[in-house]
PDB file of C-alpha atoms in Angstrom:
ATOM      1  CA  MET A   1     213.811  79.878  72.215  1.00 59.00           C
ATOM      2  CA  SER A   2     210.253  81.046  72.686  1.00 75.00           C
ATOM      3  CA  LYS A   3     208.861  81.071  76.179  1.00 86.00           C
ATOM      4  CA  VAL A   4     206.935  78.007  77.329  1.00 91.00           C
ATOM      5  CA  VAL A   5     204.625  77.805  80.323  1.00 92.00           C
ATOM      6  CA  VAL A   6     203.612  74.378  81.635  1.00 93.00           C
ATOM      7  CA  SER A   7     200.867  74.482  84.247  1.00 93.00           C
ATOM      8  CA  PHE A   8     199.452  71.608  86.270  1.00 94.00           C
ATOM      9  CA  ARG A   9     195.934  71.154  87.613  1.00 94.00           C
ATOM     10  CA  LYS A  10     197.326  69.595  90.751  1.00 93.00           C
ATOM     11  CA  GLU A  11     194.033  68.365  92.144  1.00 93.00           C
ATOM     12  CA  ASN A  12     193.377  66.348  88.960  1.00 94.00           C
ATOM     13  CA  CYS A  13     196.799  64.657  89.049  1.00 95.00           C
ATOM     14  CA  LYS A  14     196.841  61.044  90.244  1.00 95.00           C
ATOM     15  CA  GLY A  15     200.606  60.629  90.243  1.00 94.00           C
ATOM     16  CA  CYS A  16     200.659  57.922  87.552  1.00 95.00           C
ATOM     17  CA  GLY A  17     203.973  59.221  86.218  1.00 94.00           C
ATOM     18  CA  LEU A  18     203.149  58.798  82.512  1.00 96.00           C
ATOM     19  CA  CYS A  19     204.175  62.422  81.837  1.00 95.00           C
ATOM     20  CA  ILE A  20     207.551  61.845  83.516  1.00 96.00           C
ATOM     21  CA  ASN A  21     207.998  58.802  81.269  1.00 95.00           C
ATOM     22  CA  ALA A  22     206.918  60.729  78.157  1.00 95.00           C
ATOM     23  CA  CYS A  23     209.194  63.790  78.483  1.00 95.00           C
ATOM     24  CA  PRO A  24     211.997  63.309  75.914  1.00 94.00           C
ATOM     25  CA  LYS A  25     214.322  65.534  77.957  1.00 94.00           C
ATOM     26  CA  GLY A  26     213.470  64.084  81.360  1.00 94.00           C
ATOM     27  CA  LEU A  27     212.475  67.480  82.728  1.00 95.00           C
ATOM     28  CA  LEU A  28     209.541  66.325  84.861  1.00 95.00           C
ATOM     29  CA  ASP A  29     209.677  64.707  88.267  1.00 95.00           C
ATOM     30  CA  PHE A  30     207.536  64.100  91.334  1.00 95.00           C
ATOM     31  CA  SER A  31     207.550  66.984  93.778  1.00 93.00           C
ATOM     32  CA  GLU A  32     207.648  66.440  97.515  1.00 92.00           C
ATOM     33  CA  SER A  33     204.158  67.800  97.987  1.00 92.00           C
ATOM     34  CA  THR A  34     200.925  65.840  97.594  1.00 93.00           C
ATOM     35  CA  ASN A  35     197.482  67.036  96.568  1.00 93.00           C
ATOM     36  CA  ASN A  36     194.322  66.759  98.655  1.00 94.00           C
ATOM     37  CA  ALA A  37     193.728  63.188  97.443  1.00 93.00           C
ATOM     38  CA  GLY A  38     197.187  62.210  98.682  1.00 94.00           C
ATOM     39  CA  TYR A  39     198.784  61.669  95.275  1.00 94.00           C
ATOM     40  CA  PRO A  40     202.304  62.949  94.654  1.00 94.00           C
ATOM     41  CA  THR A  41     202.221  65.844  92.188  1.00 93.00           C
ATOM     42  CA  VAL A  42     204.547  66.588  89.304  1.00 95.00           C
ATOM     43  CA  TYR A  43     206.681  69.649  88.668  1.00 94.00           C
ATOM     44  CA  LEU A  44     208.889  70.924  85.859  1.00 94.00           C
ATOM     45  CA  LYS A  45     212.538  70.850  86.961  1.00 92.00           C
ATOM     46  CA  GLU A  46     214.077  73.227  84.420  1.00 89.00           C
ATOM     47  CA  GLU A  47     211.564  75.559  82.853  1.00 87.00           C
ATOM     48  CA  GLU A  48     214.077  77.139  80.477  1.00 89.00           C
ATOM     49  CA  SER A  49     215.010  73.779  78.860  1.00 92.00           C
ATOM     50  CA  CYS A  50     211.391  72.888  77.960  1.00 92.00           C
ATOM     51  CA  THR A  51     210.707  73.068  74.224  1.00 92.00           C
ATOM     52  CA  GLY A  52     206.924  72.928  74.584  1.00 91.00           C
ATOM     53  CA  CYS A  53     206.552  69.659  72.659  1.00 92.00           C
ATOM     54  CA  ALA A  54     203.549  68.891  74.921  1.00 94.00           C
ATOM     55  CA  LEU A  55     204.148  65.127  74.878  1.00 95.00           C
ATOM     56  CA  CYS A  56     203.527  65.173  78.646  1.00 95.00           C
ATOM     57  CA  ALA A  57     200.094  66.675  78.074  1.00 95.00           C
ATOM     58  CA  VAL A  58     199.398  64.189  75.252  1.00 95.00           C
ATOM     59  CA  MET A  59     200.058  61.247  77.583  1.00 95.00           C
ATOM     60  CA  CYS A  60     198.379  62.681  80.708  1.00 96.00           C
ATOM     61  CA  PRO A  61     195.257  60.561  81.362  1.00 95.00           C
ATOM     62  CA  ASP A  62     193.775  63.193  83.642  1.00 95.00           C
ATOM     63  CA  VAL A  63     194.071  66.274  81.404  1.00 94.00           C
ATOM     64  CA  ALA A  64     196.021  67.858  84.253  1.00 95.00           C
ATOM     65  CA  ILE A  65     198.731  69.485  82.119  1.00 95.00           C
ATOM     66  CA  THR A  66     198.349  72.612  80.003  1.00 94.00           C
ATOM     67  CA  VAL A  67     201.218  73.689  77.765  1.00 94.00           C
ATOM     68  CA  GLU A  68     201.294  77.252  76.466  1.00 92.00           C
ATOM     69  CA  LYS A  69     203.850  78.680  74.081  1.00 89.00           C
ATOM     70  CA  GLU A  70     204.644  82.292  73.241  1.00 85.00           C
ATOM     71  CA  VAL A  71     203.976  82.905  69.572  1.00 80.00           C
ATOM     72  CA  SER A  72     206.470  85.141  67.827  1.00 72.00           C
ATOM     73  CA  ALA A  73     204.683  87.823  65.835  1.00 60.00           C
TER      74      ALA A  73
ATOM     75  CA  MET B   1     200.459  82.766  74.684  1.00 81.00           C
ATOM     76  CA  LYS B   2     199.048  80.009  72.538  1.00 84.00           C
ATOM     77  CA  VAL B   3     197.738  76.864  74.185  1.00 86.00           C
ATOM     78  CA  ILE B   4     199.557  73.884  72.621  1.00 84.00           C
ATOM     79  CA  SER B   5     197.714  71.283  74.637  1.00 86.00           C
ATOM     80  CA  GLY B   6     195.080  71.644  77.327  1.00 87.00           C
ATOM     81  CA  LYS B   7     191.541  70.766  78.293  1.00 91.00           C
ATOM     82  CA  PRO B   8     189.206  70.810  75.262  1.00 94.00           C
ATOM     83  CA  GLU B   9     185.850  72.585  75.488  1.00 94.00           C
ATOM     84  CA  SER B  10     183.978  69.307  75.014  1.00 95.00           C
ATOM     85  CA  LEU B  11     185.240  68.060  78.381  1.00 95.00           C
ATOM     86  CA  THR B  12     183.857  69.287  81.696  1.00 94.00           C
ATOM     87  CA  ASP B  13     186.000  70.411  84.641  1.00 92.00           C
ATOM     88  CA  LYS B  14     185.100  67.313  86.678  1.00 93.00           C
ATOM     89  CA  LYS B  15     187.891  65.117  87.956  1.00 93.00           C
ATOM     90  CA  TYR B  16     187.917  61.630  86.411  1.00 95.00           C
ATOM     91  CA  HIS B  17     187.064  58.695  88.676  1.00 94.00           C
ATOM     92  CA  TYR B  18     189.370  56.414  86.659  1.00 95.00           C
ATOM     93  CA  CYS B  19     192.353  54.715  88.318  1.00 95.00           C
ATOM     94  CA  PRO B  20     195.778  56.358  88.054  1.00 95.00           C
ATOM     95  CA  GLY B  21     197.291  55.660  84.636  1.00 94.00           C
ATOM     96  CA  CYS B  22     194.039  54.452  83.027  1.00 95.00           C
ATOM     97  CA  MET B  23     194.016  55.490  79.376  1.00 96.00           C
ATOM     98  CA  HIS B  24     190.259  56.159  79.361  1.00 96.00           C
ATOM     99  CA  GLY B  25     191.168  59.751  80.229  1.00 95.00           C
ATOM    100  CA  VAL B  26     193.389  60.114  77.169  1.00 96.00           C
ATOM    101  CA  ILE B  27     190.747  58.590  74.872  1.00 97.00           C
ATOM    102  CA  HIS B  28     188.063  60.881  76.356  1.00 96.00           C
ATOM    103  CA  ARG B  29     190.297  63.839  75.611  1.00 96.00           C
ATOM    104  CA  LEU B  30     190.974  62.712  72.026  1.00 97.00           C
ATOM    105  CA  VAL B  31     187.248  62.319  71.285  1.00 97.00           C
ATOM    106  CA  ALA B  32     186.594  65.764  72.816  1.00 97.00           C
ATOM    107  CA  GLU B  33     189.428  67.357  70.816  1.00 96.00           C
ATOM    108  CA  VAL B  34     188.130  65.881  67.546  1.00 97.00           C
ATOM    109  CA  ILE B  35     184.586  67.101  68.281  1.00 97.00           C
ATOM    110  CA  ASP B  36     185.975  70.583  69.061  1.00 96.00           C
ATOM    111  CA  GLU B  37     188.077  70.653  65.900  1.00 95.00           C
ATOM    112  CA  LEU B  38     185.127  69.655  63.708  1.00 96.00           C
ATOM    113  CA  GLY B  39     182.954  72.271  65.474  1.00 96.00           C
ATOM    114  CA  LEU B  40     180.348  69.660  66.401  1.00 95.00           C
ATOM    115  CA  ARG B  41     180.011  70.269  70.143  1.00 95.00           C
ATOM    116  CA  GLU B  42     176.487  71.696  69.921  1.00 94.00           C
ATOM    117  CA  GLU B  43     175.185  68.948  67.638  1.00 95.00           C
ATOM    118  CA  THR B  44     176.767  65.784  69.001  1.00 96.00           C
ATOM    119  CA  VAL B  45     175.009  63.128  71.053  1.00 97.00           C
ATOM    120  CA  GLY B  46     177.159  60.578  72.861  1.00 96.00           C
ATOM    121  CA  VAL B  47     175.948  57.219  74.115  1.00 96.00           C
ATOM    122  CA  ALA B  48     177.744  55.874  77.188  1.00 95.00           C
ATOM    123  CA  SER B  49     178.050  52.180  77.885  1.00 93.00           C
ATOM    124  CA  VAL B  50     178.303  50.091  81.020  1.00 94.00           C
ATOM    125  CA  GLY B  51     181.756  49.503  82.415  1.00 93.00           C
ATOM    126  CA  CYS B  52     184.293  51.937  83.807  1.00 93.00           C
ATOM    127  CA  SER B  53     183.086  54.484  81.243  1.00 92.00           C
ATOM    128  CA  VAL B  54     179.524  54.310  82.606  1.00 93.00           C
ATOM    129  CA  LEU B  55     180.023  57.750  84.151  1.00 93.00           C
ATOM    130  CA  SER B  56     181.542  59.309  81.036  1.00 93.00           C
ATOM    131  CA  HIS B  57     178.474  61.544  80.789  1.00 93.00           C
ATOM    132  CA  ASN B  58     179.971  63.421  83.724  1.00 94.00           C
ATOM    133  CA  TYR B  59     183.063  64.251  81.710  1.00 96.00           C
ATOM    134  CA  PHE B  60     181.827  64.961  78.182  1.00 96.00           C
ATOM    135  CA  ASN B  61     180.424  68.465  77.869  1.00 95.00           C
ATOM    136  CA  LEU B  62     177.919  67.142  75.320  1.00 95.00           C
ATOM    137  CA  ASP B  63     174.418  65.699  75.174  1.00 95.00           C
ATOM    138  CA  MET B  64     174.902  62.211  76.580  1.00 96.00           C
ATOM    139  CA  GLN B  65     172.626  59.202  76.893  1.00 96.00           C
ATOM    140  CA  GLU B  66     173.246  56.141  79.014  1.00 95.00           C
ATOM    141  CA  ALA B  67     172.472  52.765  77.448  1.00 96.00           C
ATOM    142  CA  ALA B  68     171.866  49.368  79.013  1.00 95.00           C
ATOM    143  CA  HIS B  69     174.843  47.023  79.051  1.00 94.00           C
ATOM    144  CA  GLY B  70     176.031  46.444  75.485  1.00 94.00           C
ATOM    145  CA  ARG B  71     173.041  48.199  73.895  1.00 96.00           C
ATOM    146  CA  ALA B  72     174.774  51.476  73.031  1.00 96.00           C
ATOM    147  CA  PRO B  73     174.788  50.825  69.233  1.00 97.00           C
ATOM    148  CA  ALA B  74     171.036  50.098  69.351  1.00 97.00           C
ATOM    149  CA  VAL B  75     170.353  53.297  71.322  1.00 97.00           C
ATOM    150  CA  ALA B  76     172.630  55.250  68.961  1.00 97.00           C
ATOM    151  CA  THR B  77     170.730  53.777  65.982  1.00 97.00           C
ATOM    152  CA  GLY B  78     167.498  55.165  67.395  1.00 97.00           C
ATOM    153  CA  ILE B  79     168.983  58.595  68.105  1.00 97.00           C
ATOM    154  CA  LYS B  80     170.567  58.836  64.645  1.00 96.00           C
ATOM    155  CA  ARG B  81     167.391  57.780  62.843  1.00 97.00           C
ATOM    156  CA  VAL B  82     165.220  60.261  64.736  1.00 97.00           C
ATOM    157  CA  LEU B  83     167.779  63.075  64.571  1.00 96.00           C
ATOM    158  CA  PRO B  84     169.775  62.405  61.376  1.00 95.00           C
ATOM    159  CA  ASP B  85     171.426  65.829  61.475  1.00 95.00           C
ATOM    160  CA  ARG B  86     173.211  65.058  64.758  1.00 96.00           C
ATOM    161  CA  THR B  87     176.578  63.426  65.084  1.00 96.00           C
ATOM    162  CA  VAL B  88     176.110  60.294  67.188  1.00 97.00           C
ATOM    163  CA  PHE B  89     178.862  58.273  68.784  1.00 97.00           C
ATOM    164  CA  THR B  90     179.045  55.465  71.317  1.00 97.00           C
ATOM    165  CA  TYR B  91     181.868  54.995  73.796  1.00 96.00           C
ATOM    166  CA  GLN B  92     182.179  51.338  74.802  1.00 96.00           C
ATOM    167  CA  GLY B  93     184.581  48.983  76.491  1.00 94.00           C
ATOM    168  CA  ASP B  94     185.478  45.464  75.434  1.00 93.00           C
ATOM    169  CA  GLY B  95     183.284  43.646  77.952  1.00 91.00           C
ATOM    170  CA  ASP B  96     180.366  45.810  76.849  1.00 94.00           C
ATOM    171  CA  LEU B  97     180.898  45.728  73.085  1.00 95.00           C
ATOM    172  CA  ALA B  98     182.457  42.322  72.440  1.00 94.00           C
ATOM    173  CA  SER B  99     180.545  40.223  74.959  1.00 94.00           C
ATOM    174  CA  ILE B 100     177.031  41.176  76.014  1.00 94.00           C
ATOM    175  CA  GLY B 101     176.713  43.726  73.222  1.00 94.00           C
ATOM    176  CA  SER B 102     178.057  41.580  70.402  1.00 95.00           C
ATOM    177  CA  ALA B 103     174.618  41.194  68.785  1.00 95.00           C
ATOM    178  CA  GLU B 104     173.988  44.943  68.839  1.00 95.00           C
ATOM    179  CA  ILE B 105     177.369  45.902  67.399  1.00 96.00           C
ATOM    180  CA  LEU B 106     177.268  43.230  64.674  1.00 96.00           C
ATOM    181  CA  HIS B 107     173.830  44.197  63.471  1.00 96.00           C
ATOM    182  CA  ALA B 108     174.409  47.960  63.734  1.00 96.00           C
ATOM    183  CA  ALA B 109     177.485  47.404  61.535  1.00 96.00           C
ATOM    184  CA  ALA B 110     175.650  45.041  59.198  1.00 96.00           C
ATOM    185  CA  ARG B 111     172.874  47.609  58.746  1.00 95.00           C
ATOM    186  CA  GLY B 112     175.495  50.277  58.099  1.00 94.00           C
ATOM    187  CA  GLU B 113     174.079  52.670  60.665  1.00 95.00           C
ATOM    188  CA  ASN B 114     175.743  56.047  60.194  1.00 96.00           C
ATOM    189  CA  ILE B 115     177.225  56.198  63.709  1.00 97.00           C
ATOM    190  CA  THR B 116     180.732  56.235  65.141  1.00 97.00           C
ATOM    191  CA  VAL B 117     181.832  53.703  67.748  1.00 97.00           C
ATOM    192  CA  ILE B 118     184.805  54.274  70.032  1.00 97.00           C
ATOM    193  CA  PHE B 119     185.776  50.817  71.271  1.00 97.00           C
ATOM    194  CA  VAL B 120     188.231  50.761  74.185  1.00 96.00           C
ATOM    195  CA  ASN B 121     189.956  47.373  74.432  1.00 96.00           C
ATOM    196  CA  ASN B 122     191.877  46.707  77.652  1.00 94.00           C
ATOM    197  CA  SER B 123     191.573  42.898  77.502  1.00 94.00           C
ATOM    198  CA  CYS B 124     189.577  42.481  80.729  1.00 95.00           C
ATOM    199  CA  TYR B 125     186.446  43.565  82.594  1.00 95.00           C
ATOM    200  CA  GLY B 126     187.928  46.556  84.404  1.00 92.00           C
ATOM    201  CA  MET B 127     185.021  47.802  86.515  1.00 92.00           C
ATOM    202  CA  THR B 128     183.978  44.494  88.042  1.00 93.00           C
ATOM    203  CA  GLY B 129     187.439  43.325  89.075  1.00 93.00           C
ATOM    204  CA  GLY B 130     189.452  42.224  86.062  1.00 93.00           C
ATOM    205  CA  GLN B 131     187.581  39.098  84.985  1.00 95.00           C
ATOM    206  CA  MET B 132     188.278  37.415  81.651  1.00 95.00           C
ATOM    207  CA  ALA B 133     186.725  39.265  78.706  1.00 95.00           C
ATOM    208  CA  PRO B 134     186.292  38.092  75.093  1.00 94.00           C
ATOM    209  CA  THR B 135     189.443  40.071  74.325  1.00 95.00           C
ATOM    210  CA  THR B 136     191.636  38.494  77.036  1.00 96.00           C
ATOM    211  CA  LEU B 137     194.837  37.157  75.463  1.00 96.00           C
ATOM    212  CA  PRO B 138     195.661  33.419  75.520  1.00 96.00           C
ATOM    213  CA  GLY B 139     197.569  32.706  78.726  1.00 95.00           C
ATOM    214  CA  GLN B 140     196.689  36.056  80.296  1.00 95.00           C
ATOM    215  CA  LEU B 141     196.127  36.031  84.049  1.00 95.00           C
ATOM    216  CA  THR B 142     192.810  37.479  85.168  1.00 95.00           C
ATOM    217  CA  SER B 143     190.737  37.044  88.311  1.00 94.00           C
ATOM    218  CA  THR B 144     188.658  34.299  86.608  1.00 95.00           C
ATOM    219  CA  THR B 145     191.609  32.696  84.810  1.00 94.00           C
ATOM    220  CA  PRO B 146     194.176  32.608  87.621  1.00 94.00           C
ATOM    221  CA  LEU B 147     196.292  30.071  85.707  1.00 95.00           C
ATOM    222  CA  GLY B 148     196.041  32.009  82.453  1.00 94.00           C
ATOM    223  CA  ARG B 149     193.407  31.822  79.711  1.00 95.00           C
ATOM    224  CA  ASP B 150     193.385  28.251  78.432  1.00 95.00           C
ATOM    225  CA  VAL B 151     192.296  28.324  74.794  1.00 94.00           C
ATOM    226  CA  LYS B 152     191.086  24.723  74.969  1.00 95.00           C
ATOM    227  CA  LYS B 153     188.614  25.620  77.693  1.00 94.00           C
ATOM    228  CA  GLU B 154     187.933  29.314  77.209  1.00 93.00           C
ATOM    229  CA  GLY B 155     188.518  29.741  73.502  1.00 94.00           C
ATOM    230  CA  TYR B 156     190.330  32.464  71.629  1.00 95.00           C
ATOM    231  CA  PRO B 157     190.017  36.237  71.845  1.00 95.00           C
ATOM    232  CA  LEU B 158     187.641  38.060  69.513  1.00 94.00           C
ATOM    233  CA  ARG B 159     189.209  40.444  67.032  1.00 95.00           C
ATOM    234  CA  MET B 160     186.239  42.744  66.577  1.00 95.00           C
ATOM    235  CA  SER B 161     187.831  45.110  64.049  1.00 96.00           C
ATOM    236  CA  GLU B 162     188.660  42.246  61.703  1.00 96.00           C
ATOM    237  CA  VAL B 163     185.136  40.854  62.056  1.00 96.00           C
ATOM    238  CA  LEU B 164     183.428  44.174  61.323  1.00 95.00           C
ATOM    239  CA  ALA B 165     185.783  45.033  58.454  1.00 95.00           C
ATOM    240  CA  THR B 166     184.400  42.073  56.491  1.00 95.00           C
ATOM    241  CA  MET B 167     180.919  43.591  56.463  1.00 94.00           C
ATOM    242  CA  ASP B 168     179.766  45.388  53.344  1.00 93.00           C
ATOM    243  CA  ALA B 169     178.117  48.324  55.101  1.00 93.00           C
ATOM    244  CA  THR B 170     181.010  49.457  57.279  1.00 95.00           C
ATOM    245  CA  ALA B 171     182.839  52.597  56.130  1.00 96.00           C
ATOM    246  CA  TYR B 172     185.801  53.042  58.435  1.00 96.00           C
ATOM    247  CA  ILE B 173     187.353  50.444  60.770  1.00 97.00           C
ATOM    248  CA  ALA B 174     190.722  50.985  62.425  1.00 97.00           C
ATOM    249  CA  ARG B 175     192.665  49.697  65.400  1.00 97.00           C
ATOM    250  CA  THR B 176     195.075  52.007  67.200  1.00 97.00           C
ATOM    251  CA  SER B 177     196.909  52.070  70.506  1.00 97.00           C
ATOM    252  CA  THR B 178     197.700  54.509  73.301  1.00 96.00           C
ATOM    253  CA  HIS B 179     201.008  53.079  74.513  1.00 95.00           C
ATOM    254  CA  ASN B 180     203.056  56.141  73.562  1.00 94.00           C
ATOM    255  CA  ALA B 181     202.568  59.729  72.432  1.00 95.00           C
ATOM    256  CA  LYS B 182     203.049  58.900  68.731  1.00 96.00           C
ATOM    257  CA  HIS B 183     200.295  56.314  68.827  1.00 96.00           C
ATOM    258  CA  VAL B 184     198.030  58.592  70.877  1.00 96.00           C
ATOM    259  CA  MET B 185     198.307  61.106  68.029  1.00 96.00           C
ATOM    260  CA  LYS B 186     197.601  58.360  65.460  1.00 96.00           C
ATOM    261  CA  THR B 187     194.539  57.411  67.514  1.00 97.00           C
ATOM    262  CA  LYS B 188     193.313  60.984  67.292  1.00 97.00           C
ATOM    263  CA  LYS B 189     193.725  60.919  63.508  1.00 96.00           C
ATOM    264  CA  ALA B 190     191.743  57.668  63.318  1.00 97.00           C
ATOM    265  CA  ILE B 191     188.950  59.113  65.481  1.00 97.00           C
ATOM    266  CA  LEU B 192     188.912  62.172  63.208  1.00 97.00           C
ATOM    267  CA  ASN B 193     188.584  59.914  60.138  1.00 96.00           C
ATOM    268  CA  ALA B 194     185.743  58.013  61.799  1.00 96.00           C
ATOM    269  CA  PHE B 195     183.794  61.179  62.609  1.00 96.00           C
ATOM    270  CA  LYS B 196     184.420  62.504  59.080  1.00 96.00           C
ATOM    271  CA  ALA B 197     183.070  59.253  57.610  1.00 95.00           C
ATOM    272  CA  GLN B 198     179.893  59.819  59.609  1.00 95.00           C
ATOM    273  CA  GLN B 199     179.683  63.474  58.524  1.00 94.00           C
ATOM    274  CA  GLN B 200     179.913  62.393  54.894  1.00 94.00           C
ATOM    275  CA  GLY B 201     177.194  59.793  55.431  1.00 94.00           C
ATOM    276  CA  GLN B 202     179.411  56.875  54.450  1.00 94.00           C
ATOM    277  CA  GLY B 203     178.033  54.520  57.094  1.00 94.00           C
ATOM    278  CA  PHE B 204     179.240  52.722  60.177  1.00 96.00           C
ATOM    279  CA  SER B 205     182.648  53.708  61.558  1.00 97.00           C
ATOM    280  CA  MET B 206     184.582  52.263  64.474  1.00 96.00           C
ATOM    281  CA  VAL B 207     187.953  52.902  66.079  1.00 97.00           C
ATOM    282  CA  GLU B 208     189.242  50.165  68.380  1.00 97.00           C
ATOM    283  CA  VAL B 209     191.739  51.655  70.823  1.00 97.00           C
ATOM    284  CA  LEU B 210     194.100  49.409  72.781  1.00 97.00           C
ATOM    285  CA  SER B 211     194.135  50.670  76.356  1.00 96.00           C
ATOM    286  CA  THR B 212     195.412  49.658  79.773  1.00 96.00           C
ATOM    287  CA  CYS B 213     194.051  48.476  83.091  1.00 96.00           C
ATOM    288  CA  PRO B 214     196.982  48.945  85.504  1.00 96.00           C
ATOM    289  CA  THR B 215     194.857  48.095  88.550  1.00 95.00           C
ATOM    290  CA  ASN B 216     193.566  44.720  87.358  1.00 95.00           C
ATOM    291  CA  TRP B 217     196.719  43.824  85.461  1.00 95.00           C
ATOM    292  CA  LYS B 218     198.526  44.561  88.744  1.00 95.00           C
ATOM    293  CA  MET B 219     201.137  46.683  87.017  1.00 95.00           C
ATOM    294  CA  LYS B 220     202.481  50.200  87.342  1.00 96.00           C
ATOM    295  CA  PRO B 221     201.050  52.574  84.709  1.00 95.00           C
ATOM    296  CA  VAL B 222     204.293  52.692  82.694  1.00 96.00           C
ATOM    297  CA  GLU B 223     204.634  48.878  82.823  1.00 96.00           C
ATOM    298  CA  ALA B 224     201.050  48.543  81.616  1.00 96.00           C
ATOM    299  CA  LEU B 225     201.844  50.618  78.528  1.00 96.00           C
ATOM    300  CA  GLN B 226     204.836  48.373  77.829  1.00 96.00           C
ATOM    301  CA  TRP B 227     202.592  45.328  78.222  1.00 96.00           C
ATOM    302  CA  VAL B 228     200.265  46.731  75.548  1.00 96.00           C
ATOM    303  CA  GLU B 229     203.202  47.144  73.192  1.00 96.00           C
ATOM    304  CA  ASN B 230     204.837  43.770  73.923  1.00 96.00           C
ATOM    305  CA  ASN B 231     201.766  41.539  74.246  1.00 95.00           C
ATOM    306  CA  MET B 232     198.474  43.058  73.119  1.00 95.00           C
ATOM    307  CA  MET B 233     199.796  44.490  69.874  1.00 95.00           C
ATOM    308  CA  LYS B 234     201.022  41.038  68.808  1.00 94.00           C
ATOM    309  CA  TYR B 235     197.530  39.623  69.017  1.00 95.00           C
ATOM    310  CA  PHE B 236     195.701  42.801  67.971  1.00 96.00           C
ATOM    311  CA  PRO B 237     197.698  44.280  65.071  1.00 96.00           C
ATOM    312  CA  LEU B 238     197.355  48.029  64.576  1.00 96.00           C
ATOM    313  CA  GLN B 239     195.872  48.730  61.196  1.00 94.00           C
ATOM    314  CA  GLU B 240     193.338  50.704  59.224  1.00 95.00           C
ATOM    315  CA  PHE B 241     191.236  47.742  58.163  1.00 95.00           C
ATOM    316  CA  LYS B 242     188.730  49.560  56.057  1.00 93.00           C
ATOM    317  CA  LYS B 243     188.431  53.029  54.645  1.00 93.00           C
ATOM    318  CA  VAL B 244     185.821  53.894  52.061  1.00 88.00           C
ATOM    319  CA  SER B 245     187.453  56.137  49.498  1.00 73.00           C
ATOM    320  CA  GLY B 246     185.916  59.415  48.492  1.00 58.00           C
ATOM    321  CA  GLY B 247     185.738  62.698  50.306  1.00 49.00           C
ATOM    322  CA  ASP B 248     188.579  64.536  51.943  1.00 48.00           C
ATOM    323  CA  GLN B 249     189.960  62.225  54.598  1.00 44.00           C
TER     324      GLN B 249
END
């Protein structure tokens, strides 16, 4: 499987949890840390299982998630 | 590495002021993505409305103009007539478009102004505290209908897409939803069709997007999306009401 990198703009996250709800594999969850606004932030539990479908980023109302995928030449 | 999904160029880096789980952010992103994909960022003028999206000029990396409450289609008419080579869109909520701005939207559509309207319907006045809007469902609890909207007293909701689709001069009218990823992608396609209709000079185009207001509905963001699917979509069916044939759409 090609490599996928999911990055979060933590300060934009408001902890609504729509990405956690959208992930078909249930790979996202709230982390124990909060951002400066006090919202719980989200992290990817198992990076190697992520297929890069980007449904989390599609549903994120705060454009806080960027999904990048390695393109095979 | 190829970016599959991220911040489009037509959005600024500013953090949204919207409540957690508000779908305004998603709809902003979809409009920005469509403008990027059509390569229109340098030649687009947006008209913001009054409501929660009153500050959307902070978030769109475009030329933006603020309009008085409900008057965005009238302001957009002026901009489009003076600068016909620009792409002009308005971004309005349901209190703005369907209530105080109903005259402006009806006549802009009746005149067939070549503008695109993004109409965000969350069935209440979000910014001012969740009062009843023209789009509030029968029986829905709001801060001004604490016992639920009584149709005998307060009447029935306005289905704006159906109304505008009956007009001769409208080119593209669709209603979509944002309650899951599939429908978010369908919304993007509808917004793309609307902007293409404007590019081809076909006339007035509007996309009504069903959205949420978790704060005023007093629901968690995920519950609010389910409420859209289980309640709003029954009263506001998702459909492409009008599409003028011709051109590559």
